[in-house]
Coordinates of C-alpha atoms in Angstrom, one line a residue:
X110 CA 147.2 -179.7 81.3
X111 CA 148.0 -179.2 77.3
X112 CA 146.2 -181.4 75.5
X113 CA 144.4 -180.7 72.4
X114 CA 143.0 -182.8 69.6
X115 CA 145.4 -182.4 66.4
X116 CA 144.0 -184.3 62.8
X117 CA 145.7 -184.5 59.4
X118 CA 144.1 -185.7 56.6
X119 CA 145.8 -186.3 53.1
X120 CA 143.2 -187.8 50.5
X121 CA 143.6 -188.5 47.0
X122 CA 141.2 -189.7 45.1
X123 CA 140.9 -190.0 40.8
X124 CA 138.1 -191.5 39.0
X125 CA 137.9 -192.4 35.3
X126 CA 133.7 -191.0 34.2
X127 CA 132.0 -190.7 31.5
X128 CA 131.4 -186.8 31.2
X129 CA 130.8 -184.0 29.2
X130 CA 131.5 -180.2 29.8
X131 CA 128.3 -179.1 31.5
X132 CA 126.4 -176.4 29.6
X133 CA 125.4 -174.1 32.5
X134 CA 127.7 -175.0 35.2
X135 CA 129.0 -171.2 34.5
X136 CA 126.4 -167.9 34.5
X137 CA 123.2 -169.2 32.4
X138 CA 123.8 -165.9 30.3
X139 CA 127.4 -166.9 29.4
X140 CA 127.9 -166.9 25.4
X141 CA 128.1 -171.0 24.5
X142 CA 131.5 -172.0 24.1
X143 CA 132.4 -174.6 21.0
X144 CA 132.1 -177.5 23.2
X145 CA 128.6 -176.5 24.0
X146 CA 127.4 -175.3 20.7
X147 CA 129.2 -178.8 19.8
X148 CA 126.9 -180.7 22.7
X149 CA 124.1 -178.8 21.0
X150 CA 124.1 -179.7 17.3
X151 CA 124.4 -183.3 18.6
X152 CA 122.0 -183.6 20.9
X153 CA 119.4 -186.6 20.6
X154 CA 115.9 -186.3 21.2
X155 CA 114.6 -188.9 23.6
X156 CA 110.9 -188.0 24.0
X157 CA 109.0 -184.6 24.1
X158 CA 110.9 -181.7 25.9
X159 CA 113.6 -184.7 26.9
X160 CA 117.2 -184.9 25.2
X161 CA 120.3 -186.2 25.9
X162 CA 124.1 -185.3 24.8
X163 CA 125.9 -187.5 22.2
X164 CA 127.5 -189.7 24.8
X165 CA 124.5 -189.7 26.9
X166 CA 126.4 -188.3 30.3
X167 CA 123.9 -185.3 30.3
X168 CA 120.2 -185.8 30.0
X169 CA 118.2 -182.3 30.1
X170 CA 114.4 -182.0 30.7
X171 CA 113.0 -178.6 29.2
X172 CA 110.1 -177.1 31.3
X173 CA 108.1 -178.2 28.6
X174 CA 108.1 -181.9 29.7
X175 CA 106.9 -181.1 32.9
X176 CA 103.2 -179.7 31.4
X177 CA 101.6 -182.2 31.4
X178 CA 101.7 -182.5 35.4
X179 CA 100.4 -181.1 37.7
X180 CA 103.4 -179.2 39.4
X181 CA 103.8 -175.6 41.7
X182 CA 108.0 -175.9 42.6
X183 CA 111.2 -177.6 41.8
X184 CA 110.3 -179.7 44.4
X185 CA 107.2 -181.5 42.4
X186 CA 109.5 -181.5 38.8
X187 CA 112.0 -183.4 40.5
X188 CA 109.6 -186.0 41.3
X189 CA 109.1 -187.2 37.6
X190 CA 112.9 -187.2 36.7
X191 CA 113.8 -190.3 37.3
X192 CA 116.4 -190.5 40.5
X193 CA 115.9 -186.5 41.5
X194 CA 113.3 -187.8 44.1
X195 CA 116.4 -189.8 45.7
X196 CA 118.3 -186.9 45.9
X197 CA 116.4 -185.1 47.8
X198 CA 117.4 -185.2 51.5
X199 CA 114.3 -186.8 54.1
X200 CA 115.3 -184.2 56.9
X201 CA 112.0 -182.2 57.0
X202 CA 110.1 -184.4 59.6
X203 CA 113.0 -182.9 62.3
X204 CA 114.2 -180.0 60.8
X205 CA 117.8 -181.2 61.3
X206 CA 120.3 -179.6 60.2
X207 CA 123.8 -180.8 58.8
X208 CA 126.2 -182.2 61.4
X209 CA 129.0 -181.8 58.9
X210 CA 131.7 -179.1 60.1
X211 CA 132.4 -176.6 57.7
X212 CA 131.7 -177.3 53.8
X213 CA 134.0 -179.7 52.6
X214 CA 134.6 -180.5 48.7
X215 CA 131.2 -182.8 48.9
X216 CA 127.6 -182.3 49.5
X217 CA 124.2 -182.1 48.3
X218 CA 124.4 -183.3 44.5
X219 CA 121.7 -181.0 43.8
X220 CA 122.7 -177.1 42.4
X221 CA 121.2 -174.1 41.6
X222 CA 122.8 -173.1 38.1
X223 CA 126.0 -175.1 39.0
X224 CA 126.3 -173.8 42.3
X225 CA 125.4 -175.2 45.5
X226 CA 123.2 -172.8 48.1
X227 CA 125.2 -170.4 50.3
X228 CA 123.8 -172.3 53.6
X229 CA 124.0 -175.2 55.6
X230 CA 120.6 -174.6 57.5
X231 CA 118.8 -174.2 54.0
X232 CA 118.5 -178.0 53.3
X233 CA 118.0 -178.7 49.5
X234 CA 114.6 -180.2 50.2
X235 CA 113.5 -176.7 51.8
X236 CA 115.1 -175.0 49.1
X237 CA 113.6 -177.0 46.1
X238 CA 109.9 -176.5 47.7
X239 CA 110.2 -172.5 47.7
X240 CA 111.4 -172.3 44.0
X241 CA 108.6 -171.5 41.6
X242 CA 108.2 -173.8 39.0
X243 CA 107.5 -171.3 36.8
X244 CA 111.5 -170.0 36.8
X245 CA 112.4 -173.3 36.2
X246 CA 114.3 -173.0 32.5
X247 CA 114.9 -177.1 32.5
X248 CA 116.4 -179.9 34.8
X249 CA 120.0 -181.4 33.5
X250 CA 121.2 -185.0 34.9
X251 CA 124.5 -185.1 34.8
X252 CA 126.1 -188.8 34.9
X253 CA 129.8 -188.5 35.6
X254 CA 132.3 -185.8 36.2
X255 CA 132.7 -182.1 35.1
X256 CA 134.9 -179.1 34.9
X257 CA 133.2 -175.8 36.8
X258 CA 131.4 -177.6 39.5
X259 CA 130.8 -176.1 43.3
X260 CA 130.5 -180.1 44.4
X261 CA 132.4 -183.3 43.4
X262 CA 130.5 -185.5 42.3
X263 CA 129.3 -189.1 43.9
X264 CA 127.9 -190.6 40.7
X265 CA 125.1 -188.6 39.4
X266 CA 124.1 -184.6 40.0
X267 CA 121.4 -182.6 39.4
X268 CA 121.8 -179.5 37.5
X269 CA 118.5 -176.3 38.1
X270 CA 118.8 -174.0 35.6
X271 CA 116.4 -171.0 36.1
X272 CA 115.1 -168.6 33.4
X273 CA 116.7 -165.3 33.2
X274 CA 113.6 -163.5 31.4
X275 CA 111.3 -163.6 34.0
X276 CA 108.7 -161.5 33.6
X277 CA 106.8 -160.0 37.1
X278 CA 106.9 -162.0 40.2
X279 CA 105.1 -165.4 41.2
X280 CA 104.4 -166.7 44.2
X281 CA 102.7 -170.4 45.9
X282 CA 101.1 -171.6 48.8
X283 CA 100.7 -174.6 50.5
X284 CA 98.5 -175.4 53.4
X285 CA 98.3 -178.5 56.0
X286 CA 95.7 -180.1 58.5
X287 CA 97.1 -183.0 60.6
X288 CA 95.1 -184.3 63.7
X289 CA 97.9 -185.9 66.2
X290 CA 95.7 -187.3 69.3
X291 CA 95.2 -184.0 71.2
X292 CA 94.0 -181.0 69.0
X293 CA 94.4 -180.9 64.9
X294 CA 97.3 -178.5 64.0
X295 CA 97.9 -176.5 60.9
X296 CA 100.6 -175.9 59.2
X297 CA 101.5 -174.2 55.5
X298 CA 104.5 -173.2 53.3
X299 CA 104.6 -169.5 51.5
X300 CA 106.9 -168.1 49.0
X301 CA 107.4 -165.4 46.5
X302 CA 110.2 -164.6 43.5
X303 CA 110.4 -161.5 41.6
X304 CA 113.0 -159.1 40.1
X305 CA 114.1 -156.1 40.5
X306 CA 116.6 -154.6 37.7
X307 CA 119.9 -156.9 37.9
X308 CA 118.8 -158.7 41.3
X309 CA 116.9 -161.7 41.7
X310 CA 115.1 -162.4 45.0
X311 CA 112.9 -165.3 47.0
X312 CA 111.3 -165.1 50.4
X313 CA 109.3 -167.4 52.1
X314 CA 107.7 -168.4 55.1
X315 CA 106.8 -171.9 56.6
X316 CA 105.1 -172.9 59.6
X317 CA 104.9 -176.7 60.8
X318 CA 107.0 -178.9 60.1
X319 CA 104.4 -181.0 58.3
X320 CA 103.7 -184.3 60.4
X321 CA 104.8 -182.7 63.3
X322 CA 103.4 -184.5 66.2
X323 CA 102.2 -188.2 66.6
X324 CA 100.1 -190.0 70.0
X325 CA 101.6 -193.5 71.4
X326 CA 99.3 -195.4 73.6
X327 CA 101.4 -199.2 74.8
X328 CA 100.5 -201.2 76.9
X329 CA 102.6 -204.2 78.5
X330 CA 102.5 -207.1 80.7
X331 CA 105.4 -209.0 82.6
X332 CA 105.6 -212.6 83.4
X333 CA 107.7 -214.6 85.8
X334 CA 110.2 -216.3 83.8
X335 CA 109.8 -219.8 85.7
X336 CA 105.6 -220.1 85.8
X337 CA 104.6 -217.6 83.3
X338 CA 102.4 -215.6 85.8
X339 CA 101.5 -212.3 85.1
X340 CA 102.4 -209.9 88.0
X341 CA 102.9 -206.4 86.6
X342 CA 101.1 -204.2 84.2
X343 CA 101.8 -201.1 82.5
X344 CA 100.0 -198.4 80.5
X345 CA 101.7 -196.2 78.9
X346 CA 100.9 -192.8 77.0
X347 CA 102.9 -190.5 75.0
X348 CA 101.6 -187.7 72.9
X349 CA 104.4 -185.1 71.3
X350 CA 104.2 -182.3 69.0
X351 CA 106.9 -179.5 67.4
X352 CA 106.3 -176.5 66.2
X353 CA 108.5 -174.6 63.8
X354 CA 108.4 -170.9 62.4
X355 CA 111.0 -170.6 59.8
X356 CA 111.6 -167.5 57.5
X357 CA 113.9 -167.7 54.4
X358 CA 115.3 -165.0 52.2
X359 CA 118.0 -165.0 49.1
X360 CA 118.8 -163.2 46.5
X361 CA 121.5 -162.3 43.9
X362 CA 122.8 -159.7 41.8
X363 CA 124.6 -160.2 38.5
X364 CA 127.2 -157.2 37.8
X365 CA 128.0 -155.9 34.4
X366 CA 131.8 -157.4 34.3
X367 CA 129.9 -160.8 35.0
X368 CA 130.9 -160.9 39.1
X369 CA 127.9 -162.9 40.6
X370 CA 127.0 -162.0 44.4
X371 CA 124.6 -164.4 46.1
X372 CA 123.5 -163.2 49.7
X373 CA 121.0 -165.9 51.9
X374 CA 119.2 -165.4 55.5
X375 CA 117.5 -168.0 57.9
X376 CA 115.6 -167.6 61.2
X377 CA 114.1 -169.9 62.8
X378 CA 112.1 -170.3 66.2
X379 CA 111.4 -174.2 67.2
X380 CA 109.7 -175.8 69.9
X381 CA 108.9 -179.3 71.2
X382 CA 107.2 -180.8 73.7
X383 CA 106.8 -184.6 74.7
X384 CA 105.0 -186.3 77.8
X385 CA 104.9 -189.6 78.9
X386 CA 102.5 -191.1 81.7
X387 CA 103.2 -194.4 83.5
X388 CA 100.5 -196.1 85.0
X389 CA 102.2 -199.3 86.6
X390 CA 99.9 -201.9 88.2
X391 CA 100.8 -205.0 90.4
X392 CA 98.5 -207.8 89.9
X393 CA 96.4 -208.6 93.0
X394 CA 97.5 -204.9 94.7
X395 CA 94.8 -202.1 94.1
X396 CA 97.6 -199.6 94.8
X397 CA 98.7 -198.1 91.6
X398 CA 102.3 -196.0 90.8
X399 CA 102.2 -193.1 88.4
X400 CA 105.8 -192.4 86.7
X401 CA 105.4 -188.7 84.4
X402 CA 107.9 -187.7 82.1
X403 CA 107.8 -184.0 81.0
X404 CA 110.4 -182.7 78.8
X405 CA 110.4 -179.3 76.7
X406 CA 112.6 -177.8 74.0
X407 CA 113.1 -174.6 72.2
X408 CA 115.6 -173.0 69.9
X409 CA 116.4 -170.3 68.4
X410 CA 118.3 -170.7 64.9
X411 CA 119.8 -168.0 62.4
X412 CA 122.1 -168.0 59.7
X413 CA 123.3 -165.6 56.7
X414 CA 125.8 -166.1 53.8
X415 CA 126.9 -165.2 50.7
X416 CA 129.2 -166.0 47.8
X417 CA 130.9 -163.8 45.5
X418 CA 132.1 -165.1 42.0
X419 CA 134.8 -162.9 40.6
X420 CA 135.8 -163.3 36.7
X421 CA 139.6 -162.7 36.6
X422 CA 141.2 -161.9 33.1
X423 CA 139.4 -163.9 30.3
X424 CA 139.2 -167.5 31.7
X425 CA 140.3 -167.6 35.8
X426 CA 137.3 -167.6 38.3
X427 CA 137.4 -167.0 42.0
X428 CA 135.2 -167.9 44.2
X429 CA 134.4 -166.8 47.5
X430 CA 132.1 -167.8 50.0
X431 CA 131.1 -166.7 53.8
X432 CA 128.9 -167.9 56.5
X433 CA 127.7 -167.0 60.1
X434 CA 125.3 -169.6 61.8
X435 CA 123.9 -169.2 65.4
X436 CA 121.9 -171.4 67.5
X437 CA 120.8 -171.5 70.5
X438 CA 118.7 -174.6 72.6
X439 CA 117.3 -174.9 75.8
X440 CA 116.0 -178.4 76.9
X441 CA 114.0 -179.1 80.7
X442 CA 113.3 -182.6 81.4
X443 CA 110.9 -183.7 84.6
X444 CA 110.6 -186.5 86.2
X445 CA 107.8 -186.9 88.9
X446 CA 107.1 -190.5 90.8
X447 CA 103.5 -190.9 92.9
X448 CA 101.7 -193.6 94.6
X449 CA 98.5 -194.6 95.9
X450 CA 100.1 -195.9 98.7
X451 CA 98.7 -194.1 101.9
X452 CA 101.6 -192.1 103.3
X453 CA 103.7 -192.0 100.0
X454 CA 106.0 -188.8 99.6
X455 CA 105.9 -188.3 95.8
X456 CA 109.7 -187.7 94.6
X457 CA 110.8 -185.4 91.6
X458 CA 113.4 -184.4 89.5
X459 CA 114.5 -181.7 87.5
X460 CA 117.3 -181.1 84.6
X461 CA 117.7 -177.7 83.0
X462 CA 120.5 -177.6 80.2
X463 CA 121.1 -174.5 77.8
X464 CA 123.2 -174.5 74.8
X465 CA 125.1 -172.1 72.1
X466 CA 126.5 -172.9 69.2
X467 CA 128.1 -171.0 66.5
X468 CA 129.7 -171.5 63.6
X469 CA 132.3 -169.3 60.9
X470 CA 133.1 -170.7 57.4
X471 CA 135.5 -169.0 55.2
X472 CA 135.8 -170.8 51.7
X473 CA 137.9 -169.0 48.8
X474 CA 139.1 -171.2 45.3
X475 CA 140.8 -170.4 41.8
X476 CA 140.2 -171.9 38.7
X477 CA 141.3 -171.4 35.2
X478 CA 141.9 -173.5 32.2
X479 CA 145.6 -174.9 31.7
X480 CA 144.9 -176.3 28.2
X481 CA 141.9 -176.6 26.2
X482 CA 140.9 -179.4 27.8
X483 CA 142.4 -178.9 31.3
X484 CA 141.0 -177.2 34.5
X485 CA 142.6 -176.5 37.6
X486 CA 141.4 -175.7 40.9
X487 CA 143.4 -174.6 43.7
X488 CA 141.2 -173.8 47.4
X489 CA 141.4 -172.9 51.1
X490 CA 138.8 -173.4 53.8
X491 CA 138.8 -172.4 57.5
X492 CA 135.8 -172.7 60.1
X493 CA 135.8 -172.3 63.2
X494 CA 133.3 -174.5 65.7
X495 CA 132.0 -173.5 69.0
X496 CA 129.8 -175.3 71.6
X497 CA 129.1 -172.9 75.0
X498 CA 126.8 -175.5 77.2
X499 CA 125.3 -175.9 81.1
X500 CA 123.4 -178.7 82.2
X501 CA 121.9 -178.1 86.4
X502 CA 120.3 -181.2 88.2
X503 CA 117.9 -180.4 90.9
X504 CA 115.7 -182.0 93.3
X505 CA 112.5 -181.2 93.7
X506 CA 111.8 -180.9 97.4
X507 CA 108.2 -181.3 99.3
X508 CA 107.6 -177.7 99.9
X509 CA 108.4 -177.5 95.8
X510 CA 111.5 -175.7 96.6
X511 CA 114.4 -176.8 94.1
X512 CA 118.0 -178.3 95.8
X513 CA 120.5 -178.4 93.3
X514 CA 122.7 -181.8 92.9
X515 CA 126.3 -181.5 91.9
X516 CA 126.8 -182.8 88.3
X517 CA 130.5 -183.4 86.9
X518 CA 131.6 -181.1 84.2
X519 CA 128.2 -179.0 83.8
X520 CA 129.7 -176.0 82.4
X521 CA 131.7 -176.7 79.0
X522 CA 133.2 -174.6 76.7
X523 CA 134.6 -176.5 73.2
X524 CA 136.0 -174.7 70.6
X525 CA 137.3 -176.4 67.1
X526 CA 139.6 -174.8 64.7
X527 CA 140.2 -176.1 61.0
X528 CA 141.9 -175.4 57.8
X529 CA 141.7 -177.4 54.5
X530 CA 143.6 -176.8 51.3
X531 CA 142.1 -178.5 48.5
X532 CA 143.1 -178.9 44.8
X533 CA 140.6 -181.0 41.9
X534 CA 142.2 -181.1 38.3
X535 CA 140.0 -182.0 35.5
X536 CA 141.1 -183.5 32.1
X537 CA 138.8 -184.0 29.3
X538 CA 140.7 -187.4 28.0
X539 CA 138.0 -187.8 24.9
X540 CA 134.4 -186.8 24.0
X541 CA 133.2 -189.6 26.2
X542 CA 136.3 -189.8 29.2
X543 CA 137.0 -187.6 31.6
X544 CA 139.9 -188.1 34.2
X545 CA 139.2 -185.7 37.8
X546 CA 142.0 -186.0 40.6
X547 CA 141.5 -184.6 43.8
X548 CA 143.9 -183.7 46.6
X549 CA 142.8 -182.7 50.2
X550 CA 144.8 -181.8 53.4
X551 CA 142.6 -181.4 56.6
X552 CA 144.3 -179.7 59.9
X553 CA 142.1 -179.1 62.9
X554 CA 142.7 -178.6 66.7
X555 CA 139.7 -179.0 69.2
X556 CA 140.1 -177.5 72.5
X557 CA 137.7 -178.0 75.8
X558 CA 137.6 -176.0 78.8
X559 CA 135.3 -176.1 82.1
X560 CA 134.8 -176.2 85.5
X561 CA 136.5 -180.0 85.8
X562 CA 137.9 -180.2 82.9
X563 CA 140.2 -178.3 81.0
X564 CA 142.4 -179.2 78.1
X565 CA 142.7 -176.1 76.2

């Protein structure tokens, strides 16, 4: 059977923003062009180490403002800018990571020297907490649209700009004692940034995540609807904890013709484990049932990517960016049902599934100036999306031998194919207008093969 899932997407969007060129959307170490040095002279002070542009569409705070606190990452500055807290994504109590296929022209509206990260697994919130406060140059809110950009905007974005001059290497730590019903559990969060000649690095190691596990103790009653009688009771337990060993490593090295490579890693090794006891009680009967629920999880993540940033002649830029991601997840789940009853056969049940999933991304764009105050941008994208997963059903017999049960479709293969082409043109209408149109074309095609179904 041909079948096959075929999407096309045409979107065009144009928004009229207050904007000004952003001052280190290109290489930090760039020379200022004369819109910059123009942003510069008429700048407005707004309170120590805080200024804003002339139109007030970019408002930067210098490292200075941030003495006065007490502060150890990016993390903690952008706590006391006002919306940067917002920004950040609350992911860390799962450790999920983005559902999103491929990258797409949006995303986190947080960047690292105009660019975004060269991950998907590397949330922002991760990646803010392993940068060193101490690198931090200053912290630029940018209200609006502008040229040079790795994201479009969605209203407001958040511009890191780290020092260049670093001297020597620095380094945090952060440790963690939670108590979750069973045992207290430790957890902690260790980084360290230094350079070496033209290439800048960061590695870091976390264990936890922090808050990690959690105890629920119900208990519930059940009434006859007609006389309001209690007949049934239930006590219920459910303790659960994860655990999470995640290593992170980036880096990037600045050439002398002003080509920008950026190269990032991620492993991570993740486990979770949740029981939940049933005690259920019928009024008047001393015979009690006992319902357990044991399921288990562990994965195995990793990821590396890279971007390279090519100058071309004296204004075009291209842009290339690459990544691998690999994970792999293997889920049991136990049911068990027991009685006081004399003579009861305790029945059981037991599901085993095991899953691999992969993903390629290939994202290349060109941009140059048409006019003084025109900027083009012309792109291509293709990923490609794979999902490899079994799920087994057995029964658990009495002499704990396991008899499998048929289950429909428990082998899968999927497999997803796309392709974007993507254009965003940029006009500077006045000091204080900006016009950006945008112009995408999605084609994807997802195919599905097992041992009952098969559509590819």
């Amino acid at each position: 059977m041909q079948a096959g899932k075929q999407q096309f997407i045409v979107a065009m969007a144009a928004a009229i923003l207050a904007a000004v060129p952003l001052v280190s959307a290109a290489d930090p170490g760039d020379p200022p062009t004369s819109s910059q040095t123009s942003n510069e002279s008429s700048k407005r002070a707004l309170a120590t180490g805080v200024w804003t542009s002339a139109d007030g569409a970019v408002v930067t705070y210098e490292a200075s403002f941030f003495e006065v606190y007490t502060i150890v990452s990016a993390a903690d500055m952008l706590r006391w800018v006002p919306g940067g807290a917002a920004l950040l994504p609350d992911n860390r109590r799962r450790g999920r990571g983005p559902d999103k296929r491929g990258f797409g022209s949006s995303g986190d509206q947080i960047l690292i020297n105009g660019k975004r990260i060269s991950g998907k697994s590397n949330d922002i919130t991760s990646a803010m907490q392993r940068i060193q406060a101490s690198i931090v140059a200053r912290i630029e809110v940018i209200r609006g649209t502008t040229a040079g950009l790795d994201v479009r905007s969605e209203g407001t974005l958040i511009n890191i700009v780290l020092t260049e001059d670093a001297s020597g290497g620095s380094g945090s730590w952060q440790a963690h004692s939670g108590f979750y019903g069973e045992s207290p559990e430790y957890d902690g969060l260790i980084s360290y940034s230094n350079t070496a000649g033209k290439l800048n690095y960061l590695i870091s190691a976390e264990l936890g995540p922090y808050n990690r596990g959690g105890r629920q103790d119900r208990f519930e009653e059940f009434f006859t609807p007609d006389t309001n009688t209690l007949f049934e009771q239930r006590d219920i337990e459910r303790p659960e904890l994860e655990q999470q060993l995640i290593l992170n490593t980036s880096g990037n090295w600045s050439f002398d013709n002003g080509d920008v490579l950026n190269l990032n890693a991620r492993f991570a090794d993740k486990e979770k484990e949740e029981t939940e006891t049933t005690i259920v009680t019928i009024v008047g009967n001393p015979d009690t049932e006992k319902l357990l629920n044991v399921s288990r999880e562990d994965g195995l993540d990793w990821e590396i990517g890279g971007d390279l940033e090519n100058r071309i002649g004296s204004n075009g830029t291209l842009k290339t960016r690459l990544i691998y991601s690999n994970k792999t997840n293997d889920e049991s789940e136990s049911v068990s049902l027991s009685s006081t009853i004399p003579g009861n056969v305790p029945s059981k049940s037991l599901v085993l599934s095991d899953s691999l999933a992969t993903e390629s991304i290939v994202r290349s764009s060109y941009s140059w100036p048409l006019t003084g105050n025109q900027n083009l941008e012309l792109g291509l994208e293709g990923a490609k999306n794979t999902l490899d997963k079994k799920v087994r059903l057995f029964e658990v017999l009495a002499d704990g031998s396991l008899a499998p049960i048929d289950v429909f479709n428990s082998d899968s293969d999927i497999e997803e194919n796309r392709y974007e082409f993507f254009s965003t043109h940029f006009w500077q209408l006045r000091e204080d207008i900006a016009l950006e149109s945008a112009l995408n074309f999605e084609y994807s095609k997802i195919e599905q093969s097992g041992v009952d179904i098969d559509n590819a």
